[in-house]
Every structure is written in C-alpha cells, then in structure tokens.
Tab-separated table of C-alpha atoms in Angstrom:
chain	number	residue	atom	x	y	z
A	30	UNK	CA	0.000	0.000	0.000
A	31	UNK	CA	1.197	3.469	-0.745
A	32	UNK	CA	-0.802	5.289	1.848
A	33	UNK	CA	0.075	5.447	5.453
A	34	UNK	CA	-2.629	5.600	8.036
A	35	UNK	CA	-2.835	9.324	8.598
A	36	UNK	CA	-5.037	11.534	10.689
A	37	UNK	CA	-7.568	12.102	7.935
A	38	UNK	CA	-11.135	11.153	8.618
A	39	UNK	CA	-12.934	8.965	6.146
A	40	UNK	CA	-14.793	11.921	4.690
A	41	UNK	CA	-11.488	13.730	4.143
A	42	UNK	CA	-10.056	10.659	2.459
A	43	UNK	CA	-13.112	10.485	0.234
A	44	UNK	CA	-12.768	14.154	-0.705
A	45	UNK	CA	-9.061	13.798	-1.446
A	46	UNK	CA	-9.758	10.708	-3.534
A	47	UNK	CA	-12.433	12.595	-5.436
A	48	UNK	CA	-9.751	15.083	-6.398
A	49	UNK	CA	-7.518	12.286	-7.695
A	50	UNK	CA	-5.293	11.661	-4.685
A	51	UNK	CA	-4.223	8.046	-5.061
A	52	UNK	CA	-2.565	7.873	-1.654
A	53	UNK	CA	-5.848	8.787	-0.016
A	54	UNK	CA	-7.610	6.229	-2.156
A	55	UNK	CA	-5.073	3.592	-1.182
A	56	UNK	CA	-6.024	4.215	2.412
A	57	UNK	CA	-9.707	3.861	1.564
A	58	UNK	CA	-8.893	0.571	-0.143
A	59	UNK	CA	-7.135	-0.490	3.044
A	60	UNK	CA	-10.195	0.416	5.111
A	61	UNK	CA	-12.641	-1.350	2.829
A	62	UNK	CA	-10.630	-4.263	1.546
A	63	UNK	CA	-12.002	-6.759	4.036
A	64	UNK	CA	-15.733	-5.999	3.748
A	65	UNK	CA	-15.513	-5.799	-0.034
A	66	UNK	CA	-13.583	-9.028	-0.461
A	67	UNK	CA	-15.833	-10.713	2.114
A	68	UNK	CA	-18.904	-9.803	0.120
A	69	UNK	CA	-17.270	-11.142	-3.042
A	70	UNK	CA	-16.288	-14.384	-1.393
A	71	UNK	CA	-19.407	-14.991	0.668
A	72	UNK	CA	-21.687	-14.329	-2.282
A	73	UNK	CA	-19.823	-16.435	-4.821
A	74	UNK	CA	-17.845	-18.917	-2.750
A	75	UNK	CA	-14.910	-18.568	-5.138
A	76	UNK	CA	-11.677	-16.968	-3.836
A	77	UNK	CA	-10.320	-16.159	-7.304
A	78	UNK	CA	-13.595	-14.569	-8.298
A	79	UNK	CA	-13.644	-12.628	-5.038
A	80	UNK	CA	-10.249	-11.121	-5.904
A	81	UNK	CA	-11.527	-10.009	-9.301
A	82	UNK	CA	-14.688	-8.625	-7.732
A	83	UNK	CA	-12.680	-6.619	-5.206
A	84	UNK	CA	-10.431	-5.150	-7.864
A	85	UNK	CA	-13.332	-4.240	-10.134
A	86	UNK	CA	-15.280	-2.792	-7.222
A	87	UNK	CA	-12.475	-0.449	-6.202
A	88	UNK	CA	-11.941	0.572	-9.797
A	89	UNK	CA	-15.626	1.475	-10.102
A	90	UNK	CA	-15.448	3.355	-6.820
A	91	UNK	CA	-12.458	5.348	-8.094
A	92	UNK	CA	-14.102	6.109	-11.410
A	93	UNK	CA	-17.416	7.112	-9.856
A	94	UNK	CA	-16.044	9.051	-6.903
A	95	UNK	CA	-16.254	12.442	-8.657
A	96	UNK	CA	-20.011	11.969	-8.843
A	97	UNK	CA	-20.406	10.839	-5.237
A	98	UNK	CA	-21.816	13.551	-2.985
A	99	UNK	CA	-22.279	12.376	0.615
A	100	UNK	CA	-25.055	14.771	1.528
A	101	UNK	CA	-27.137	13.570	-1.399
A	102	UNK	CA	-26.108	9.961	-1.425
A	103	UNK	CA	-26.178	7.177	1.100
A	104	UNK	CA	-23.178	6.743	3.355
A	105	UNK	CA	-19.878	6.053	1.658
A	106	UNK	CA	-19.795	2.595	3.208
A	107	UNK	CA	-23.236	1.716	1.881
A	108	UNK	CA	-22.291	3.115	-1.518
A	109	UNK	CA	-19.085	1.080	-1.756
A	110	UNK	CA	-20.736	-2.118	-0.585
A	111	UNK	CA	-23.606	-1.674	-3.016
A	112	UNK	CA	-21.068	-1.483	-5.823
A	113	UNK	CA	-19.390	-4.610	-4.424
A	114	UNK	CA	-22.673	-6.455	-4.288
A	115	UNK	CA	-23.620	-5.467	-7.847
A	116	UNK	CA	-20.192	-6.398	-9.119
A	117	UNK	CA	-20.382	-9.766	-7.370
A	118	UNK	CA	-23.710	-10.440	-9.022
A	119	UNK	CA	-22.356	-9.464	-12.454
A	120	UNK	CA	-19.317	-11.711	-12.086
A	121	UNK	CA	-21.401	-14.542	-10.726
A	122	UNK	CA	-23.732	-14.317	-13.715
A	123	UNK	CA	-20.867	-14.193	-16.187
A	124	UNK	CA	-19.266	-17.195	-14.575
A	125	UNK	CA	-22.434	-19.183	-14.860
A	126	UNK	CA	-23.168	-18.079	-18.400
A	127	UNK	CA	-19.657	-18.754	-19.654
A	128	UNK	CA	-20.209	-22.462	-19.009
A	129	UNK	CA	-17.088	-22.483	-16.913
A	130	UNK	CA	-19.124	-23.428	-13.929
A	131	UNK	CA	-17.039	-23.824	-10.898
A	132	UNK	CA	-17.705	-27.391	-9.883
A	133	UNK	CA	-16.211	-26.667	-6.528
A	134	UNK	CA	-19.147	-24.429	-5.811
A	135	UNK	CA	-21.680	-26.994	-6.870
A	136	UNK	CA	-20.433	-29.931	-4.898
A	137	UNK	CA	-18.715	-28.025	-2.119
A	138	UNK	CA	-15.279	-29.545	-2.757
A	139	UNK	CA	-12.528	-26.944	-2.469
A	140	UNK	CA	-9.217	-27.345	-4.264
A	141	UNK	CA	-6.509	-29.132	-2.297
A	142	UNK	CA	-4.562	-25.976	-1.593
A	143	UNK	CA	-7.630	-24.175	-0.335
A	144	UNK	CA	-8.717	-27.201	1.628
A	145	UNK	CA	-5.384	-27.226	3.368
A	146	UNK	CA	-5.899	-23.619	4.442
A	147	UNK	CA	-9.416	-23.959	5.719
A	148	UNK	CA	-10.444	-25.715	8.819
A	149	UNK	CA	-13.632	-27.628	8.968
A	150	UNK	CA	-15.645	-24.894	10.616
A	151	UNK	CA	-14.714	-22.208	8.117
A	152	UNK	CA	-15.660	-24.483	5.281
A	153	UNK	CA	-18.920	-25.477	6.925
A	154	UNK	CA	-19.854	-21.832	7.385
A	155	UNK	CA	-19.132	-20.966	3.769
A	156	UNK	CA	-20.957	-24.018	2.466
A	157	UNK	CA	-23.965	-23.215	4.603
A	158	UNK	CA	-23.980	-19.651	3.299
A	159	UNK	CA	-23.751	-20.896	-0.286
A	160	UNK	CA	-26.723	-23.178	0.248
A	161	UNK	CA	-28.942	-20.223	1.125
A	162	UNK	CA	-31.222	-18.847	-1.573
A	163	UNK	CA	-29.454	-16.028	-3.415
A	164	UNK	CA	-31.779	-13.335	-2.133
A	165	UNK	CA	-31.414	-14.345	1.484
A	166	UNK	CA	-27.669	-14.754	1.076
A	167	UNK	CA	-27.093	-11.256	-0.227
A	168	UNK	CA	-29.067	-9.709	2.631
A	169	UNK	CA	-27.149	-11.777	5.171
A	170	UNK	CA	-23.782	-10.930	3.613
A	171	UNK	CA	-24.490	-7.203	3.489
A	172	UNK	CA	-25.559	-7.307	7.127
A	173	UNK	CA	-22.938	-9.612	8.652
A	174	UNK	CA	-19.919	-8.864	6.473
A	175	UNK	CA	-20.782	-5.395	5.236
A	176	UNK	CA	-22.192	-4.085	8.502
A	177	UNK	CA	-25.002	-2.233	6.746
A	178	UNK	CA	-28.160	-1.222	8.581
A	179	UNK	CA	-31.525	-2.611	7.540
A	180	UNK	CA	-32.327	0.742	5.952
A	181	UNK	CA	-29.096	0.790	3.961
A	182	UNK	CA	-29.664	-2.782	2.790
A	183	UNK	CA	-33.220	-1.923	1.784
A	184	UNK	CA	-31.988	1.065	-0.211
A	185	UNK	CA	-29.171	-0.905	-1.811
A	186	UNK	CA	-31.419	-3.731	-2.937
A	187	UNK	CA	-34.439	-1.505	-3.544
A	188	UNK	CA	-36.692	-3.633	-1.396
A	189	UNK	CA	-38.824	-2.777	1.651
A	190	UNK	CA	-37.269	-3.018	5.115
A	191	UNK	CA	-39.814	-5.693	5.982
A	192	UNK	CA	-38.444	-7.831	3.162
A	193	UNK	CA	-34.926	-7.302	4.477
A	194	UNK	CA	-36.048	-8.528	7.876
A	195	UNK	CA	-37.842	-11.584	6.550
A	196	UNK	CA	-34.937	-12.616	4.317
A	197	UNK	CA	-32.453	-12.074	7.100
A	198	UNK	CA	-34.621	-14.039	9.471
A	199	UNK	CA	-34.910	-16.879	6.988
A	200	UNK	CA	-31.166	-16.951	6.442
A	201	UNK	CA	-30.372	-16.935	10.132
A	202	UNK	CA	-32.860	-19.700	10.880
A	203	UNK	CA	-31.418	-21.841	8.118
A	204	UNK	CA	-27.865	-21.232	9.278
A	205	UNK	CA	-28.780	-21.892	12.876
A	206	UNK	CA	-29.976	-25.352	11.909
A	207	UNK	CA	-27.071	-26.107	9.603
A	208	UNK	CA	-24.401	-24.850	11.936
A	209	UNK	CA	-25.929	-26.106	15.178
A	210	UNK	CA	-22.879	-28.223	16.143
A	211	UNK	CA	-20.604	-25.228	15.838
A	212	UNK	CA	-22.950	-22.906	17.668
A	213	UNK	CA	-22.886	-25.238	20.635
A	214	UNK	CA	-19.098	-25.215	20.763
A	215	UNK	CA	-17.656	-23.264	23.641
A	216	UNK	CA	-15.227	-21.057	21.763
A	217	UNK	CA	-17.695	-18.547	20.351
B	16	UNK	CA	-44.276	-15.792	32.722
B	17	UNK	CA	-47.375	-13.753	32.126
B	18	UNK	CA	-45.643	-11.089	30.041
B	19	UNK	CA	-45.812	-11.605	26.313
B	20	UNK	CA	-42.509	-12.550	24.708
B	21	UNK	CA	-41.002	-10.341	22.018
B	22	UNK	CA	-41.297	-11.872	18.576
B	23	UNK	CA	-38.274	-13.366	16.856
B	24	UNK	CA	-38.248	-10.363	14.537
B	25	UNK	CA	-38.142	-8.006	17.488
B	26	UNK	CA	-35.316	-9.929	19.120
B	27	UNK	CA	-33.429	-9.890	15.843
B	28	UNK	CA	-33.932	-6.134	15.590
B	29	UNK	CA	-32.717	-5.741	19.148
B	30	UNK	CA	-29.566	-7.769	18.513
B	31	UNK	CA	-28.866	-5.752	15.388
B	32	UNK	CA	-29.422	-2.444	17.177
B	33	UNK	CA	-32.321	-1.568	14.903
B	34	UNK	CA	-35.023	-0.953	17.510
B	35	UNK	CA	-36.461	2.357	18.605
B	36	UNK	CA	-35.393	3.538	22.031
B	37	UNK	CA	-38.743	2.582	23.566
B	38	UNK	CA	-38.650	-0.902	22.082
B	39	UNK	CA	-35.036	-1.314	23.084
B	40	UNK	CA	-35.894	-0.620	26.711
B	41	UNK	CA	-38.944	-2.855	26.654
B	42	UNK	CA	-37.001	-5.811	25.279
B	43	UNK	CA	-34.050	-5.180	27.561
B	44	UNK	CA	-36.369	-5.232	30.565
B	45	UNK	CA	-37.957	-8.434	29.295
B	46	UNK	CA	-34.623	-10.128	28.775
B	47	UNK	CA	-33.623	-9.388	32.339
B	48	UNK	CA	-36.297	-11.778	33.554
B	49	UNK	CA	-36.839	-14.212	30.658
B	50	UNK	CA	-34.215	-16.952	30.252
B	51	UNK	CA	-35.931	-18.296	27.136
B	52	UNK	CA	-35.567	-15.046	25.201
B	53	UNK	CA	-32.101	-14.521	26.642
B	54	UNK	CA	-31.058	-17.893	25.231
B	55	UNK	CA	-32.521	-16.955	21.861
B	56	UNK	CA	-30.610	-13.690	21.830
B	57	UNK	CA	-27.410	-15.469	22.821
B	58	UNK	CA	-27.885	-17.945	19.959
B	59	UNK	CA	-28.310	-15.064	17.529
B	60	UNK	CA	-25.152	-13.449	18.786
B	61	UNK	CA	-23.210	-16.703	18.607
B	62	UNK	CA	-24.341	-17.219	15.044
B	63	UNK	CA	-23.190	-13.715	14.147
B	64	UNK	CA	-19.807	-14.329	15.794
B	65	UNK	CA	-19.495	-17.672	14.029
B	66	UNK	CA	-20.135	-16.067	10.638
B	67	UNK	CA	-17.788	-13.154	11.174
B	68	UNK	CA	-14.991	-15.257	12.655
B	69	UNK	CA	-15.023	-17.749	9.775
B	70	UNK	CA	-11.805	-17.144	7.899
B	71	UNK	CA	-11.577	-16.646	4.178
B	72	UNK	CA	-8.940	-18.481	2.133
B	73	UNK	CA	-5.426	-17.230	2.803
B	74	UNK	CA	-5.131	-15.629	-0.640
B	75	UNK	CA	-7.943	-13.290	0.345
B	76	UNK	CA	-6.948	-12.762	3.956
B	77	UNK	CA	-3.554	-11.486	2.842
B	78	UNK	CA	-4.408	-10.300	-0.633
B	79	UNK	CA	-4.671	-6.567	-0.027
B	80	UNK	CA	-1.221	-5.610	-1.261
B	81	UNK	CA	-1.498	-7.708	-4.417
B	82	UNK	CA	-4.878	-6.161	-5.101
B	83	UNK	CA	-3.405	-2.683	-4.817
B	84	UNK	CA	-0.518	-3.593	-7.107
B	85	UNK	CA	-2.985	-4.703	-9.751
B	86	UNK	CA	-5.309	-1.775	-9.153
B	87	UNK	CA	-2.906	1.182	-9.036
B	88	UNK	CA	-1.875	1.146	-12.722
B	89	UNK	CA	-5.505	1.166	-13.745
B	90	UNK	CA	-6.139	4.214	-11.560
B	91	UNK	CA	-3.334	6.098	-13.308
B	92	UNK	CA	-5.055	5.611	-16.630
B	93	UNK	CA	-8.273	6.933	-15.198
B	94	UNK	CA	-6.549	9.947	-13.662
B	95	UNK	CA	-4.864	10.812	-16.975
B	96	UNK	CA	-8.219	10.970	-18.681
B	97	UNK	CA	-9.824	13.109	-16.019
B	98	UNK	CA	-9.083	16.380	-17.839
B	99	UNK	CA	-12.005	15.605	-20.095
B	100	UNK	CA	-14.165	15.815	-16.999
B	101	UNK	CA	-14.145	19.608	-17.061
B	102	UNK	CA	-12.504	20.848	-20.281
B	103	UNK	CA	-15.094	19.484	-22.692
B	104	UNK	CA	-18.178	20.543	-20.743
B	105	UNK	CA	-16.701	23.944	-19.961
B	106	UNK	CA	-15.962	24.706	-23.599
B	107	UNK	CA	-19.351	23.367	-24.603
B	108	UNK	CA	-21.042	25.513	-22.011
B	109	UNK	CA	-19.237	28.639	-23.214
B	110	UNK	CA	-20.175	27.876	-26.804
B	111	UNK	CA	-23.756	27.279	-25.792
B	112	UNK	CA	-23.821	30.539	-23.831
B	113	UNK	CA	-22.424	32.481	-26.791
B	114	UNK	CA	-25.030	31.088	-29.152
B	115	UNK	CA	-27.814	31.834	-26.721
B	116	UNK	CA	-26.669	35.442	-26.249
B	117	UNK	CA	-26.467	35.935	-29.990
B	118	UNK	CA	-29.954	34.466	-30.394
B	119	UNK	CA	-31.385	36.773	-27.790
B	120	UNK	CA	-29.662	39.772	-29.389
B	121	UNK	CA	-31.155	38.934	-32.761
B	122	UNK	CA	-34.635	38.505	-31.361
B	123	UNK	CA	-34.461	41.707	-29.316
B	124	UNK	CA	-33.207	43.726	-32.251
B	125	UNK	CA	-35.803	42.201	-34.546
B	126	UNK	CA	-38.661	42.997	-32.195
B	127	UNK	CA	-37.289	46.483	-31.506
B	128	UNK	CA	-37.105	47.223	-35.197
B	129	UNK	CA	-40.795	46.416	-35.525
B	130	UNK	CA	-41.487	49.353	-33.232
B	131	UNK	CA	-39.186	51.665	-35.135
B	132	UNK	CA	-36.388	51.552	-32.582
B	133	UNK	CA	-32.977	52.105	-34.092
B	134	UNK	CA	-30.710	49.081	-33.556
B	135	UNK	CA	-27.059	48.652	-34.445
B	136	UNK	CA	-27.793	45.736	-36.727
B	137	UNK	CA	-25.554	47.004	-39.475
B	138	UNK	CA	-22.579	47.054	-37.144
B	139	UNK	CA	-23.488	43.623	-35.828
B	140	UNK	CA	-23.870	42.101	-39.280
B	141	UNK	CA	-20.597	43.644	-40.400
B	142	UNK	CA	-18.798	42.236	-37.369
B	143	UNK	CA	-20.261	38.778	-37.815
B	144	UNK	CA	-19.520	38.965	-41.509
B	145	UNK	CA	-15.874	39.829	-40.836
B	146	UNK	CA	-15.543	36.918	-38.463
B	147	UNK	CA	-17.083	34.520	-40.962
B	148	UNK	CA	-14.847	35.799	-43.728
B	149	UNK	CA	-11.786	35.232	-41.574
B	150	UNK	CA	-12.855	31.596	-41.324
B	151	UNK	CA	-13.337	31.316	-45.068
B	152	UNK	CA	-17.121	31.373	-44.790
B	153	UNK	CA	-17.746	34.552	-46.747
B	154	UNK	CA	-20.489	32.873	-48.759
B	155	UNK	CA	-22.559	32.780	-45.601
B	156	UNK	CA	-22.443	36.565	-45.398
B	157	UNK	CA	-24.015	37.002	-48.782
B	158	UNK	CA	-26.607	34.275	-48.327
B	159	UNK	CA	-29.267	36.345	-46.545
B	160	UNK	CA	-28.888	39.191	-49.022
B	161	UNK	CA	-29.168	36.835	-51.969
B	162	UNK	CA	-32.247	35.219	-50.540
B	163	UNK	CA	-33.731	38.613	-49.732
B	164	UNK	CA	-33.150	39.556	-53.340
B	165	UNK	CA	-35.599	36.839	-54.303
B	166	UNK	CA	-38.252	38.640	-52.303
B	167	UNK	CA	-37.996	41.774	-54.384
B	168	UNK	CA	-36.613	45.244	-53.788
B	169	UNK	CA	-39.706	46.586	-52.062
B	170	UNK	CA	-39.578	44.074	-49.213
B	171	UNK	CA	-40.492	45.778	-45.926
B	172	UNK	CA	-37.689	46.089	-43.390
B	173	UNK	CA	-39.385	43.855	-40.816
B	174	UNK	CA	-39.638	41.025	-43.344
B	175	UNK	CA	-36.059	41.306	-44.486
B	176	UNK	CA	-34.941	41.387	-40.888
B	177	UNK	CA	-37.109	38.410	-40.041
B	178	UNK	CA	-35.702	36.324	-42.884
B	179	UNK	CA	-32.195	37.388	-41.996
B	180	UNK	CA	-32.665	36.596	-38.316
B	181	UNK	CA	-34.241	33.263	-39.158
B	182	UNK	CA	-31.319	32.289	-41.346
B	183	UNK	CA	-28.864	33.201	-38.644
B	184	UNK	CA	-30.813	31.518	-35.899
B	185	UNK	CA	-31.152	28.260	-37.783
B	186	UNK	CA	-27.558	27.148	-37.169
B	187	UNK	CA	-27.802	28.475	-33.627
B	188	UNK	CA	-30.800	26.247	-33.048
B	189	UNK	CA	-28.850	23.349	-34.524
B	190	UNK	CA	-25.899	23.879	-32.228
B	191	UNK	CA	-28.230	24.340	-29.285
B	192	UNK	CA	-30.002	21.081	-30.117
B	193	UNK	CA	-26.679	19.259	-30.431
B	194	UNK	CA	-25.508	20.633	-27.123
B	195	UNK	CA	-28.769	19.735	-25.426
B	196	UNK	CA	-28.496	16.212	-26.799
B	197	UNK	CA	-24.937	15.863	-25.562
B	198	UNK	CA	-25.936	17.234	-22.184
B	199	UNK	CA	-28.849	14.817	-21.883
B	200	UNK	CA	-26.687	11.847	-22.835
B	201	UNK	CA	-24.156	12.718	-20.151
B	202	UNK	CA	-26.691	13.502	-17.457
B	203	UNK	CA	-27.391	9.928	-16.394
B	204	UNK	CA	-23.762	8.950	-16.079
B	205	UNK	CA	-22.872	11.807	-13.779
B	206	UNK	CA	-22.728	14.823	-16.003
B	207	UNK	CA	-19.587	16.913	-15.486
B	208	UNK	CA	-21.704	20.048	-15.852
B	209	UNK	CA	-23.222	19.329	-12.498
B	210	UNK	CA	-19.763	18.972	-10.985
B	211	UNK	CA	-18.863	22.409	-12.260
B	212	UNK	CA	-22.045	23.760	-10.740
B	213	UNK	CA	-21.351	21.810	-7.536
B	214	UNK	CA	-24.600	19.951	-7.767
B	215	UNK	CA	-23.412	16.451	-8.590
B	216	UNK	CA	-25.614	13.500	-7.932
B	217	UNK	CA	-24.478	10.011	-7.138
B	218	UNK	CA	-23.880	7.755	-10.130
B	219	UNK	CA	-26.262	4.988	-10.951
B	220	UNK	CA	-24.461	2.153	-9.267
B	221	UNK	CA	-27.418	-0.124	-8.832
B	222	UNK	CA	-27.532	-1.431	-12.358
B	223	UNK	CA	-28.342	-4.983	-11.525
B	224	UNK	CA	-31.599	-4.512	-9.693
B	225	UNK	CA	-32.222	-6.103	-6.362
B	226	UNK	CA	-34.736	-8.698	-7.363
B	227	UNK	CA	-33.368	-10.144	-10.558
B	228	UNK	CA	-30.099	-11.883	-9.963
B	229	UNK	CA	-31.183	-15.433	-9.331
B	230	UNK	CA	-30.287	-17.485	-12.373
C-alpha cells in the first residue's frame, strides 16, 4: 500500500480521492478491503472470483467518486458495498453463463490448496452460506460482512425493510440449523 | 411468565441495534427476567460471531497488497483521462452561452425594429460577416442578401430582418439542439456540468436490480 494511516477522517479521504489523490484512495482501499472481499467471497464462494470482484469494485469506486456527494447519497460505506454487491452479481452471472461453472461451488469440494488452508468450521460456514437462496444470502452478507443497517440494505437492494427482515430471518434460521454443532461449541 | 414474549423479529432487531429507544428498553427489561428469550438472543449473537470469525482463504486474507498492485496502474489511466471531466463541458457551455446570447440579441433587435427603434444591426452584421470571412465562410455573409433579393426590392424592413434573423438563428438552433443532446446523454452517467455547478448526484451504481439476480 502506498498510503500510510494518517489523521484524515474517512470523509477527508473520500474528498481527497475525489480530487484524484491516489494515496488517499489507497487508504480507503485499506479500510474497505475486508468488507468488499468478504462480500465477493461470501456471495460467490470462489476466492479467485472474489479477488476479481474486489479489484473491479475499487476501480468502479475510483471512477465514480467524482459523482459521489455524501449529503445527497447514502453513506460512503453503503455506496461502496452496493457497488461490491452489484459487481459480485455481475461476475457470478458471467461465470455461470460462460459455461465455466465452478464445480467446486456446486459440490462443495474446495481445491486441495484451499482445503489445506481452511479448517472444517470455516468451510462449513461458507458451504452453509452458499446453500442459502441467493436473495437471502445477499441480505445476510451485506448485514454480517458489510455491517449495513436494515435501511441501507433496503436502499441498496431496492426492497422494503420488511423484506430485508424476513430474508435475514430466513437466512439466520437456516444457518442456525445447519451450523448447530458449531454454535454449541464453547469457543464462540 | 405472564408477560408476552417479544417476537423473533423483534429480538433480531434488538440484537442488530435496529429498535427504537422505547422498544429497546422494553425488550431489555424483558430479557432481564426471561431466560428463554435470553437464550434466543445469545444464539443469535453466537451465530453472528461464528459467521464473522469464519476465515476466508489465505489468498484473500492477505491479498490486499497484491490487489493494490494490480489496481494502481488502472487508476493512473483513469486519472490521466480526467481532464475531459471539465474541459469538454466547460468549452461546450461557453459555446452554448455564446449562441444563446447571440440568439437573444437577434430577437431583441428584430422585435425592436418592428417598433421603429434604431438598432445597431448594421454594425453587428458587419462584425459577424468579418468573423465569418476570416474563417473562409464569406459565402454565408451574402446568403441572406441573396435570398432577400428573391423577395424583391420593395420588401419591408421587418420582413427582411425576419428572414435574416431566421437564417442566422437556424444554425444556432442546430448547435443548441446538439448541445442539449450531448448534455442529456451525459446527465445519467454523472454529467460533469453538475460537478462544475457543484450539484453532482451520485452515479447509478445499482444497475443490476435487487430482485433479478437469481439465475
């Protein structure tokens, strides 16, 4: 990373980035790398695709920053994560349509190198998330990994807050059943 | 317990910090004395911790620097092209303004002449004619006169002025229409004109639509 963690607030970093300051943008990338890449990974289940999604997301953020006005738009976080979510969906569609379907996603078998890096619980969590219906999964991911409020999720997905709640509730119930053995473990 | 339990939705809202202050207090008070709801809340929290603590593959956990290395060169290209963001719209706006002022001047002078007011149209036409000649467009200068000649020598002044103004305003209207078209085409994608005016809107980043992505 080029940028050092300075004293600038996020809004200052956004303003500097709007003016073309790449160091400021590098710091924003640092701040948002994890939620963005988490959304990519949790929504697609594919690490390589998640890397591409993250890169494309930050490129779109950079290109669209001059048109982002905080007082008129949603919060910067919600804005970035909405771009990440849309990009994830686009990549996911392309992957499916290109007939290069990732068999690992379908049968839940990770590659050997990835398998070596994951423990059983991490894999179980990701597989359970991937088994959720797409619509419930995206709400869950934006909430748990993006940290968005119900209102921000509703605005991002253009659905009522009640729908956000019902999808989130469905997802959590499903995960609670699937991950019951891990929820009962003492280390959480 | 006689007190009614909060619904699962309400407990979920409470865990997520999405309740109103009144509801927050009501549920908090209920949880103090209801082990069943407390257990439900604890399960929700454990699930959230389980999800968040689940690690991603190592390539993602430590992939920030490689992402930046791949991203930075692409940002440079974008930054190099950013001059277009204000140069093109600024020049277009100035051109548009000039045409509009000229149009207004023609209309005002035309109307004024109808009421017998003396207007410096001769000076104006001579100036415009000189400019056009300098650009090798001298034939344009003679066009109104030639067309007026078709009307006959006894054409009233208001008619000759009207024809002349119309002929001059035609290209102005064309340029105005072109500019308006360009402006409209840029508006949706975050028109730079609005940035100049400090009234930018957010770009349309929600292309995919929330309801349509299930294949």
